[in-house]
Amino acid sequence: MSSSTLTKRELREQRRTERQAAEAAEAAHNRRRRRLWQLGAAAGLALVAVVVAVAVSSSSGTPKTPAPAKSTLFAGIPEHNGVLGDPKAPVTVTEFLDLQCPICAEASKTTLPTLVNDYVRTGKVKLQARTLHFIGADSSRAAQAAAGAQAQGKLWPFVEAFYAAQGQENSGYVTDSFLRSVATAAGADPAKVVAATSDAGMTKADAEANQLRVNSTPTFTVTKNGKTTVIGSGVLDAAALQKALR
């Protein structure tokens, strides 16, 4: 009798162990999916953009890159060395971004307006960016050019203008001509933007991303009272942003 009871107990323990192992594997799988979702979604969105562009392209069949557009979101806000807003603001928000990332472009529409208008303009927050190059070679060239815009106090307008003209990922669209048009829309000197080839900004961004374990774009962090917290990745809504800034 006791032997039979022990055998049943062992079977229950074995099933519970197998169930826990399966749940742990599923949880790990979901974490990997979350980490890769941004880049996977970016690729999918970029493909949709290409299909649409081909559909409306000229008779030659060559996809057209949208024209850069000027943004008024940052109008009247000072920018110093890539930091938008009052340098004495008590809270710093940092966005880790890849200029080729369509989700970063979407976040600029859904997240930044609230952040800029309610927090940066009011002196509560200063905003800075770290340009990563997860997606590929065009990301690296874009990050170099962004540093050229930053040197002119035009980083954030450049970022917005770039998003407005994103092309197919790693298709070679980030040419000198493309960068000149983006710089012009941002109000920066096109020649200086194109001439920027330093990797220093990317090196700094990579180091900070590694330190904070940032592995997807966009990711936002909040620094206040000497402590930096990763508040989320992907397209954040206004409520999530406000909660992180309390």
XYZ file of C-alpha atoms in Angstrom:
246
model
C 0.000 0.000 0.000
C 2.707 2.437 0.992
C 4.675 1.432 -2.111
C 1.644 2.197 -4.309
C 1.112 5.537 -2.574
C 4.762 6.454 -3.008
C 4.604 5.576 -6.702
C 1.592 7.858 -7.199
C 3.349 10.635 -5.316
C 6.407 10.213 -7.488
C 4.265 10.345 -10.608
C 2.600 13.539 -9.389
C 5.999 15.081 -8.647
C 7.274 14.045 -12.057
C 4.271 15.571 -13.808
C 4.587 18.752 -11.770
C 8.285 18.994 -12.619
C 7.538 18.469 -16.311
C 4.772 21.086 -16.161
C 7.033 23.626 -14.447
C 9.777 22.996 -16.991
C 7.311 23.511 -19.834
C 6.030 26.732 -18.257
C 9.578 28.002 -17.772
C 10.429 27.218 -21.383
C 7.286 28.999 -22.556
C 8.122 32.037 -20.418
C 11.653 32.154 -21.822
C 10.254 31.834 -25.338
C 7.872 34.735 -24.700
C 10.709 36.886 -23.371
C 12.740 36.207 -26.501
C 9.718 37.049 -28.623
C 9.252 40.339 -26.775
C 12.908 41.256 -27.230
C 12.791 40.535 -30.948
C 9.294 41.901 -31.568
C 10.401 45.450 -32.187
C 12.908 44.551 -34.888
C 10.629 41.917 -36.393
C 7.760 44.352 -36.501
C 10.061 46.975 -37.933
C 10.944 44.672 -40.792
C 7.276 43.912 -41.397
C 6.256 47.557 -41.382
C 9.095 48.412 -43.693
C 7.902 45.721 -46.112
C 4.390 47.173 -46.083
C 5.856 50.618 -46.738
C 7.771 49.269 -49.715
C 4.687 47.598 -51.179
C 2.719 50.832 -50.884
C 5.572 52.839 -52.369
C 5.812 50.493 -55.335
C 2.071 50.758 -55.902
C 2.202 54.537 -56.170
C 5.566 54.842 -57.883
C 6.120 56.125 -61.363
C 5.775 53.999 -64.464
C 9.440 53.054 -64.198
C 8.491 50.925 -61.163
C 11.164 52.452 -58.944
C 9.982 52.905 -55.315
C 10.055 56.507 -54.161
C 11.350 57.627 -50.783
C 8.948 60.074 -49.095
C 10.104 63.656 -48.909
C 11.383 64.814 -45.499
C 8.910 66.956 -43.618
C 9.527 69.782 -41.179
C 8.275 69.295 -37.630
C 6.988 72.020 -35.321
C 7.021 69.804 -32.238
C 10.307 71.240 -30.981
C 9.763 74.840 -32.067
C 11.040 77.317 -29.513
C 12.664 74.698 -27.280
C 16.437 75.116 -26.809
C 18.715 72.232 -27.716
C 22.290 71.983 -26.454
C 24.585 69.119 -27.452
C 21.599 66.946 -28.308
C 19.754 67.680 -25.059
C 16.335 69.209 -25.613
C 14.920 71.529 -22.973
C 16.154 73.263 -19.858
C 19.617 71.905 -18.948
C 18.646 72.328 -15.266
C 15.522 70.178 -15.536
C 15.520 67.685 -12.636
C 14.596 64.662 -14.746
C 16.315 63.296 -17.848
C 14.532 61.083 -20.348
C 16.738 59.224 -22.809
C 15.453 57.539 -25.929
C 17.537 54.766 -27.456
C 16.587 54.739 -31.109
C 17.541 53.474 -34.527
C 16.734 55.975 -37.264
C 15.700 53.141 -39.606
C 13.240 51.719 -37.072
C 9.584 52.297 -38.106
C 8.461 51.716 -34.530
C 10.733 54.543 -33.416
C 9.016 56.708 -35.999
C 5.633 55.658 -34.624
C 6.753 56.394 -31.057
C 7.660 59.900 -32.191
C 3.966 60.375 -32.988
C 2.420 58.605 -29.994
C 4.909 59.237 -27.184
C 7.005 62.328 -27.867
C 4.208 64.912 -28.200
C 3.036 64.275 -24.624
C 6.582 64.171 -23.330
C 7.646 67.343 -25.126
C 4.550 69.446 -24.561
C 3.741 68.447 -20.975
C 7.206 67.877 -19.560
C 10.001 69.344 -21.682
C 8.313 72.666 -22.467
C 7.371 73.097 -18.814
C 10.950 72.598 -17.615
C 10.241 69.354 -15.780
C 12.243 67.127 -18.129
C 15.172 67.359 -20.493
C 15.256 64.921 -23.402
C 18.249 63.287 -25.037
C 18.786 60.583 -27.623
C 21.192 57.707 -28.123
C 21.398 56.674 -31.766
C 21.978 52.937 -32.115
C 22.552 50.939 -35.277
C 20.793 47.633 -34.680
C 19.266 47.321 -38.115
C 22.297 47.709 -40.354
C 24.670 49.811 -42.413
C 22.152 52.515 -43.268
C 21.509 52.903 -39.542
C 25.200 53.548 -38.957
C 25.391 56.199 -41.670
C 22.222 57.807 -40.350
C 23.668 57.926 -36.830
C 26.830 59.625 -38.099
C 24.746 62.230 -39.904
C 22.598 62.744 -36.814
C 25.770 63.615 -34.911
C 26.451 66.258 -37.556
C 22.995 67.717 -36.940
C 23.507 67.535 -33.190
C 26.659 69.632 -33.496
C 24.433 72.347 -34.962
C 21.761 72.113 -32.262
C 19.388 70.372 -34.685
C 19.420 66.742 -33.601
C 15.748 66.398 -32.726
C 14.416 68.177 -35.838
C 16.779 65.968 -37.872
C 15.432 62.815 -36.227
C 11.833 63.817 -36.954
C 12.614 64.744 -40.563
C 14.425 61.432 -41.042
C 11.444 59.485 -39.727
C 9.185 61.294 -42.185
C 11.319 60.024 -45.067
C 12.257 56.503 -43.951
C 12.934 54.131 -46.819
C 13.294 50.366 -47.135
C 15.657 49.092 -44.450
C 19.268 48.654 -45.575
C 18.360 49.329 -49.194
C 21.103 51.927 -49.464
C 18.629 54.812 -49.364
C 20.668 56.752 -46.778
C 22.718 58.506 -49.448
C 24.354 61.921 -49.292
C 21.469 63.302 -51.338
C 18.930 61.847 -48.938
C 20.803 63.203 -45.920
C 21.005 66.660 -47.479
C 17.240 66.725 -47.938
C 16.672 65.618 -44.339
C 19.145 68.206 -43.037
C 17.432 70.940 -45.043
C 14.033 70.009 -43.614
C 15.574 70.065 -40.118
C 17.089 73.503 -40.628
C 20.653 72.169 -40.416
C 23.589 72.816 -42.743
C 23.417 69.941 -45.268
C 27.141 70.046 -46.055
C 28.090 69.653 -42.393
C 25.623 66.832 -41.901
C 26.948 64.893 -44.892
C 30.542 65.511 -43.829
C 29.953 63.968 -40.392
C 31.572 60.533 -40.312
C 32.553 60.076 -36.674
C 31.468 56.925 -34.844
C 31.907 58.528 -31.417
C 28.175 58.991 -30.886
C 27.425 55.381 -31.759
C 30.211 54.144 -29.497
C 28.768 56.090 -26.584
C 25.251 54.893 -27.347
C 26.410 51.261 -27.588
C 28.201 51.488 -24.242
C 25.164 52.913 -22.468
C 22.821 50.409 -24.113
C 25.014 47.528 -22.984
C 25.216 48.897 -19.462
C 21.422 49.222 -19.220
C 20.770 46.000 -21.174
C 18.866 47.846 -23.847
C 18.409 45.416 -26.722
C 15.554 46.875 -28.762
C 14.421 50.198 -30.138
C 12.811 52.407 -29.144
C 13.615 52.114 -25.443
C 13.121 54.973 -22.981
C 14.858 55.522 -19.662
C 14.190 57.998 -16.871
C 16.969 59.403 -14.711
C 16.032 61.249 -11.529
C 17.694 61.634 -8.149
C 20.786 59.974 -9.567
C 18.972 56.755 -10.500
C 18.301 55.551 -14.045
C 15.326 53.302 -14.715
C 14.334 51.600 -17.947
C 10.662 52.423 -18.165
C 9.736 50.497 -21.270
C 10.367 49.675 -24.874
C 8.244 49.817 -27.974
C 5.525 52.390 -28.534
C 4.694 53.767 -25.095
C 1.367 55.392 -24.397
C 0.935 58.641 -22.508
C -0.266 56.894 -19.349
C 2.827 54.688 -19.128
C 5.061 57.689 -19.666
C 3.312 59.792 -17.027
C 3.513 56.965 -14.501
C 7.269 56.631 -15.032
C 7.784 60.361 -14.547
C 5.934 60.660 -11.220
